[in-house]
Every structure is written in C-alpha cells, then in structure tokens.
GROMACS .gro file of C-alpha atoms in nm:
model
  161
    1UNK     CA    1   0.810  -0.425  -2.190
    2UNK     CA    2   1.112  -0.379  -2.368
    3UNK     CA    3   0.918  -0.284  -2.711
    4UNK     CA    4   0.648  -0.007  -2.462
    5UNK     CA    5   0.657   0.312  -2.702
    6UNK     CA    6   0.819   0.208  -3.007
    7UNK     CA    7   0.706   0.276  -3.347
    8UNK     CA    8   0.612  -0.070  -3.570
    9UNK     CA    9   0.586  -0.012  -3.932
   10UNK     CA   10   0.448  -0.235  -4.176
   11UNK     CA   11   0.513  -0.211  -4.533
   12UNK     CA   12   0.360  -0.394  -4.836
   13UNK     CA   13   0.411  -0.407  -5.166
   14UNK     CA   14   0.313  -0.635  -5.465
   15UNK     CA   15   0.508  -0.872  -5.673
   16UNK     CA   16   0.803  -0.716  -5.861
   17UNK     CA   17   0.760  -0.921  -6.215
   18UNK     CA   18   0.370  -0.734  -6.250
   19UNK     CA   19   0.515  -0.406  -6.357
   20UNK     CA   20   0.136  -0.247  -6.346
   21UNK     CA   21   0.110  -0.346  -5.984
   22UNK     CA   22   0.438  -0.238  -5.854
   23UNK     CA   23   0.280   0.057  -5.576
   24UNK     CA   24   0.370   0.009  -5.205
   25UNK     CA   25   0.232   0.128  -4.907
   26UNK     CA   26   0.295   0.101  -4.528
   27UNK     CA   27   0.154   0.199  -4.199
   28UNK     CA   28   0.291   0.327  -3.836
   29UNK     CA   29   0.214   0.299  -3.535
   30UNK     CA   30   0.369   0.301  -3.183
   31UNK     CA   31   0.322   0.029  -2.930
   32UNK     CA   32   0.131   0.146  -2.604
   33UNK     CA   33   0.126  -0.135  -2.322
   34UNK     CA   34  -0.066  -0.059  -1.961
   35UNK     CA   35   0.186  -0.268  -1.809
   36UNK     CA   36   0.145  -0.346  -1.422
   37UNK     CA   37   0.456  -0.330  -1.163
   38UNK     CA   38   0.732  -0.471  -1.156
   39UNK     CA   39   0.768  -0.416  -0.762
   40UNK     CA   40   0.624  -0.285  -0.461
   41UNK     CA   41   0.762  -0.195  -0.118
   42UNK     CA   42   0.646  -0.031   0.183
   43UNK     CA   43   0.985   0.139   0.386
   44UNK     CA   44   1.066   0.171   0.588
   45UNK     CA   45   1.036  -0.179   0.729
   46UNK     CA   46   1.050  -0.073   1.086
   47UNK     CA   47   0.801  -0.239   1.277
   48UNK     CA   48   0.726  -0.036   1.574
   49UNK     CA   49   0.527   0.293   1.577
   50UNK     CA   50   0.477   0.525   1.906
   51UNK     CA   51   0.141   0.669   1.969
   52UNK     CA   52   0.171   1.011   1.888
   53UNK     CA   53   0.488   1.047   1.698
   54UNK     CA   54   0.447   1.119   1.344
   55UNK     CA   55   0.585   0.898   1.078
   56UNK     CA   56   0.684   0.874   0.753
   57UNK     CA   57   0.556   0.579   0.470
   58UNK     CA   58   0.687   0.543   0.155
   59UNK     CA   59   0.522   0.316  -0.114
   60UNK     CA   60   0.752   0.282  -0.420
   61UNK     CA   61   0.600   0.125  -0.742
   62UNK     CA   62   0.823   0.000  -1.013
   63UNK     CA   63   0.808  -0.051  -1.403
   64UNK     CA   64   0.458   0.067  -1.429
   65UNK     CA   65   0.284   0.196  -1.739
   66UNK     CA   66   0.107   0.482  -1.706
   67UNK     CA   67   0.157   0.596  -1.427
   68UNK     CA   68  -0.062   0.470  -1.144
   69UNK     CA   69  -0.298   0.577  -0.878
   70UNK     CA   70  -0.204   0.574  -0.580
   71UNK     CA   71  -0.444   0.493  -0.239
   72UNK     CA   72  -0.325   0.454   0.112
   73UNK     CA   73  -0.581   0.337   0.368
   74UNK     CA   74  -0.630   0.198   0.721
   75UNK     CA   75  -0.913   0.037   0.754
   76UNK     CA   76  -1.181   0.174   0.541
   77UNK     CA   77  -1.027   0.535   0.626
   78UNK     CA   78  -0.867   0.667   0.302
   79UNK     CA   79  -0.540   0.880   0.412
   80UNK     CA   80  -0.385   1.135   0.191
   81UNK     CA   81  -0.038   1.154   0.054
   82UNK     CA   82   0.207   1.308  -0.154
   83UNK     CA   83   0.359   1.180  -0.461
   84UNK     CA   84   0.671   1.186  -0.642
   85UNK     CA   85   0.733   0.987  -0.999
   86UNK     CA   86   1.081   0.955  -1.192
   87UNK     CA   87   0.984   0.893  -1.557
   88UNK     CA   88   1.310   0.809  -1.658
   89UNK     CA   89   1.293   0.482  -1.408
   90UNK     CA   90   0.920   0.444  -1.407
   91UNK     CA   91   0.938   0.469  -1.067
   92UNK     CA   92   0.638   0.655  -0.835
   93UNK     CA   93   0.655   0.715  -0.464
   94UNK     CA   94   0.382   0.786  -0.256
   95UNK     CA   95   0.477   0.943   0.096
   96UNK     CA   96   0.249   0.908   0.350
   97UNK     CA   97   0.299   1.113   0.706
   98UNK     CA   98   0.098   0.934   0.975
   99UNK     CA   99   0.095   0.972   1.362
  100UNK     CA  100  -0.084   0.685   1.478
  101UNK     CA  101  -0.262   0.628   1.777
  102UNK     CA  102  -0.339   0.337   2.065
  103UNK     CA  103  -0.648   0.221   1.847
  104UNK     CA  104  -0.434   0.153   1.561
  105UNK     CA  105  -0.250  -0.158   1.718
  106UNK     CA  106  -0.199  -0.396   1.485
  107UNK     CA  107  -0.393  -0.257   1.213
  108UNK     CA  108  -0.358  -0.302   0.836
  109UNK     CA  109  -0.193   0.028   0.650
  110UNK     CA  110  -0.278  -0.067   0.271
  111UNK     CA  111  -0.084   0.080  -0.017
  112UNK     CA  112  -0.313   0.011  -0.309
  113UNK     CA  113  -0.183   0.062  -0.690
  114UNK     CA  114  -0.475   0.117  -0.954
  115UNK     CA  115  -0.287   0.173  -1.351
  116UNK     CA  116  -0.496   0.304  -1.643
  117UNK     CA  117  -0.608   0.030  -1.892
  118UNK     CA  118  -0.514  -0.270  -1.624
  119UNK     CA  119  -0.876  -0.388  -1.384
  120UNK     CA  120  -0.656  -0.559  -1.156
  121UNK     CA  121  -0.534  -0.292  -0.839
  122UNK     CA  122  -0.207  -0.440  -0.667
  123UNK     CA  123  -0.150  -0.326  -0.314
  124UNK     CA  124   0.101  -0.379  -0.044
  125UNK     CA  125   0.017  -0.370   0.357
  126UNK     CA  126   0.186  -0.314   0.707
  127UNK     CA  127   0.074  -0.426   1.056
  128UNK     CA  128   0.146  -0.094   1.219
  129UNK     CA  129   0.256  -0.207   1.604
  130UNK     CA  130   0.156   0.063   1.839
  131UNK     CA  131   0.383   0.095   2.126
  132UNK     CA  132   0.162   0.310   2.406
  133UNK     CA  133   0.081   0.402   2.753
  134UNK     CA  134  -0.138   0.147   2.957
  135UNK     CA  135  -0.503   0.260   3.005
  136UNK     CA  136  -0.682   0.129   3.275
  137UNK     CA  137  -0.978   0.007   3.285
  138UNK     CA  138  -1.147  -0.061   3.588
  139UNK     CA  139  -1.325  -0.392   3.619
  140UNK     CA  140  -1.460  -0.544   3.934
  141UNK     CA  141  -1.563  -0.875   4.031
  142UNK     CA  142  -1.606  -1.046   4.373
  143UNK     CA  143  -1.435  -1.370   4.431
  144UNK     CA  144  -1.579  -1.546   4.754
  145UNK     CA  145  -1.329  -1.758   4.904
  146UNK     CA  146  -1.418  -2.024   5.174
  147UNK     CA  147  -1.231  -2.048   5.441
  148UNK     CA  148  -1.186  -2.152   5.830
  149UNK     CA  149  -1.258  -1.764   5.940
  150UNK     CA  150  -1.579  -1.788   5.745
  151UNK     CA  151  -1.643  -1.572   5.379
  152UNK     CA  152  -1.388  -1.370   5.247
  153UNK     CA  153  -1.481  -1.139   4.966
  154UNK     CA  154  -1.221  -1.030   4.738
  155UNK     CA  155  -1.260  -0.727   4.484
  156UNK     CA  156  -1.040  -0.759   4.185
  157UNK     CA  157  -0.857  -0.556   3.920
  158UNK     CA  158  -0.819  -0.602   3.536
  159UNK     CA  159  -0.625  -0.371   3.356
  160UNK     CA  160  -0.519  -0.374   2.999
  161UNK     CA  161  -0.198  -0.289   2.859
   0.00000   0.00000   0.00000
C-alpha cells in the first residue's frame, strides 16, 4: 500500500573494466495497485427506524484504490445515493436518505463496494427494525366449546402487530 503511486526505476549498465561496453540505460515506471478497503461501516448504528420518517445512511469505505462503486440495495431494489470522496484519506461516503415503511421490518439494507481492477465486491448490511402502527387483520374462526348449557360457538380475533 505504502509503495501505491510511486515511481520504480531500474537502471543497468555493463561491466566497468570493458571500456567498449560501458553505455547504461534505465527504465520508469510508477506502481499502480487496485487495492480493496481497508474498512467499512454503516452509521449510524441506531437500530430502530419509524415508518415514515426519513433517515439518513452513511457507508464509509476506507483505503481503497481507485475509487469504488458504490450500490445500496434492499432487497433486489437498487436505491440511489449521493457520494462524497476525500482523496487525501482515500476515504468515500455514500449517503443514503431512506424513509422506510411497515414492509421493510427486518429487512437487509446492503452497502455493496465494487473497485476497478479487483472481481471481488465487499459489502456491508443492516437489519432495518421498523417500529409501526398495528394493522389489523381480521381473521375468524369458530371454536365450539362443550358444555353443560349445550354448544357454545365462539368467533375469534387475530390481529398482528
């Protein structure tokens, strides 16, 4: 990593005592490395969403080299995002603004690295917890309960949360 972008010359020359042969030459050339991260962190870590209330992702990517693609995703749903990158640390951030809804209880949110020159893609995920109102759902069943009166029927309620 440390040698990424540095110039390595080689020089050559022949054997100082043959006085016919004496000519040198060299080449250049700088050192490019696709190198793959060094870290990767969804934040915030906050582990409760509200259905409805937009928030914000952020997937930072360290020590890459180039810089990399970037892919968010839920599901097979592809999500856009913004992007900033800081050269000087190598560092990219990809900020994604999502509002999710009930459906997306415990779901997988995939930040998903691809770099230039490197076939493996590195990605990062949150199980986004979806705090929202009940729905109902109205279910009934008959229960037929035995009992010294004679038949009792009994309609029932399921609900989910």
């Amino acid at each position: 990593r440390d040698d990424n972008g540095k110039t390595l010359t080689c020089h050559s020359s022949n054997r100082p005592d043959n006085k016919s042969l004496e000519k040198s030459t060299s080449r250049t050339t700088e050192i490019y490395m696709a190198l793959p991260p060094t870290s990767m962190v969804i934040y915030p870590n906050k582990r409760t969403s509200f259905e409805g209330v937009k928030q914000e992702f952020n997937c930072e990517i360290k020590g890459t080299n180039p810089e990399p693609n970037i892919r968010w995703r839920i599901g097979n749903k592809v999500l856009k995002a913004k992007r900033r990158y800081n050269a000087i640390n190598q560092t990219t951030i990809s900020i994604l603004e999502f509002t999710p809804k009930h459906y997306h209880y415990k779901t997988l949110l995939v930040c998903e690295a691809s770099i230039p020159g490197i076939t493996q893609t590195f990605n990062q995920s949150y199980i986004i917890n979806v705090r929202y109102k009940p729905r109902c759902t109205k279910e009934l069943t008959q229960i037929e309960l035995k009992s010294q009166v004679g038949i009792v029927k009994l309609d029932t309620y399921h609900k989910r949360p």
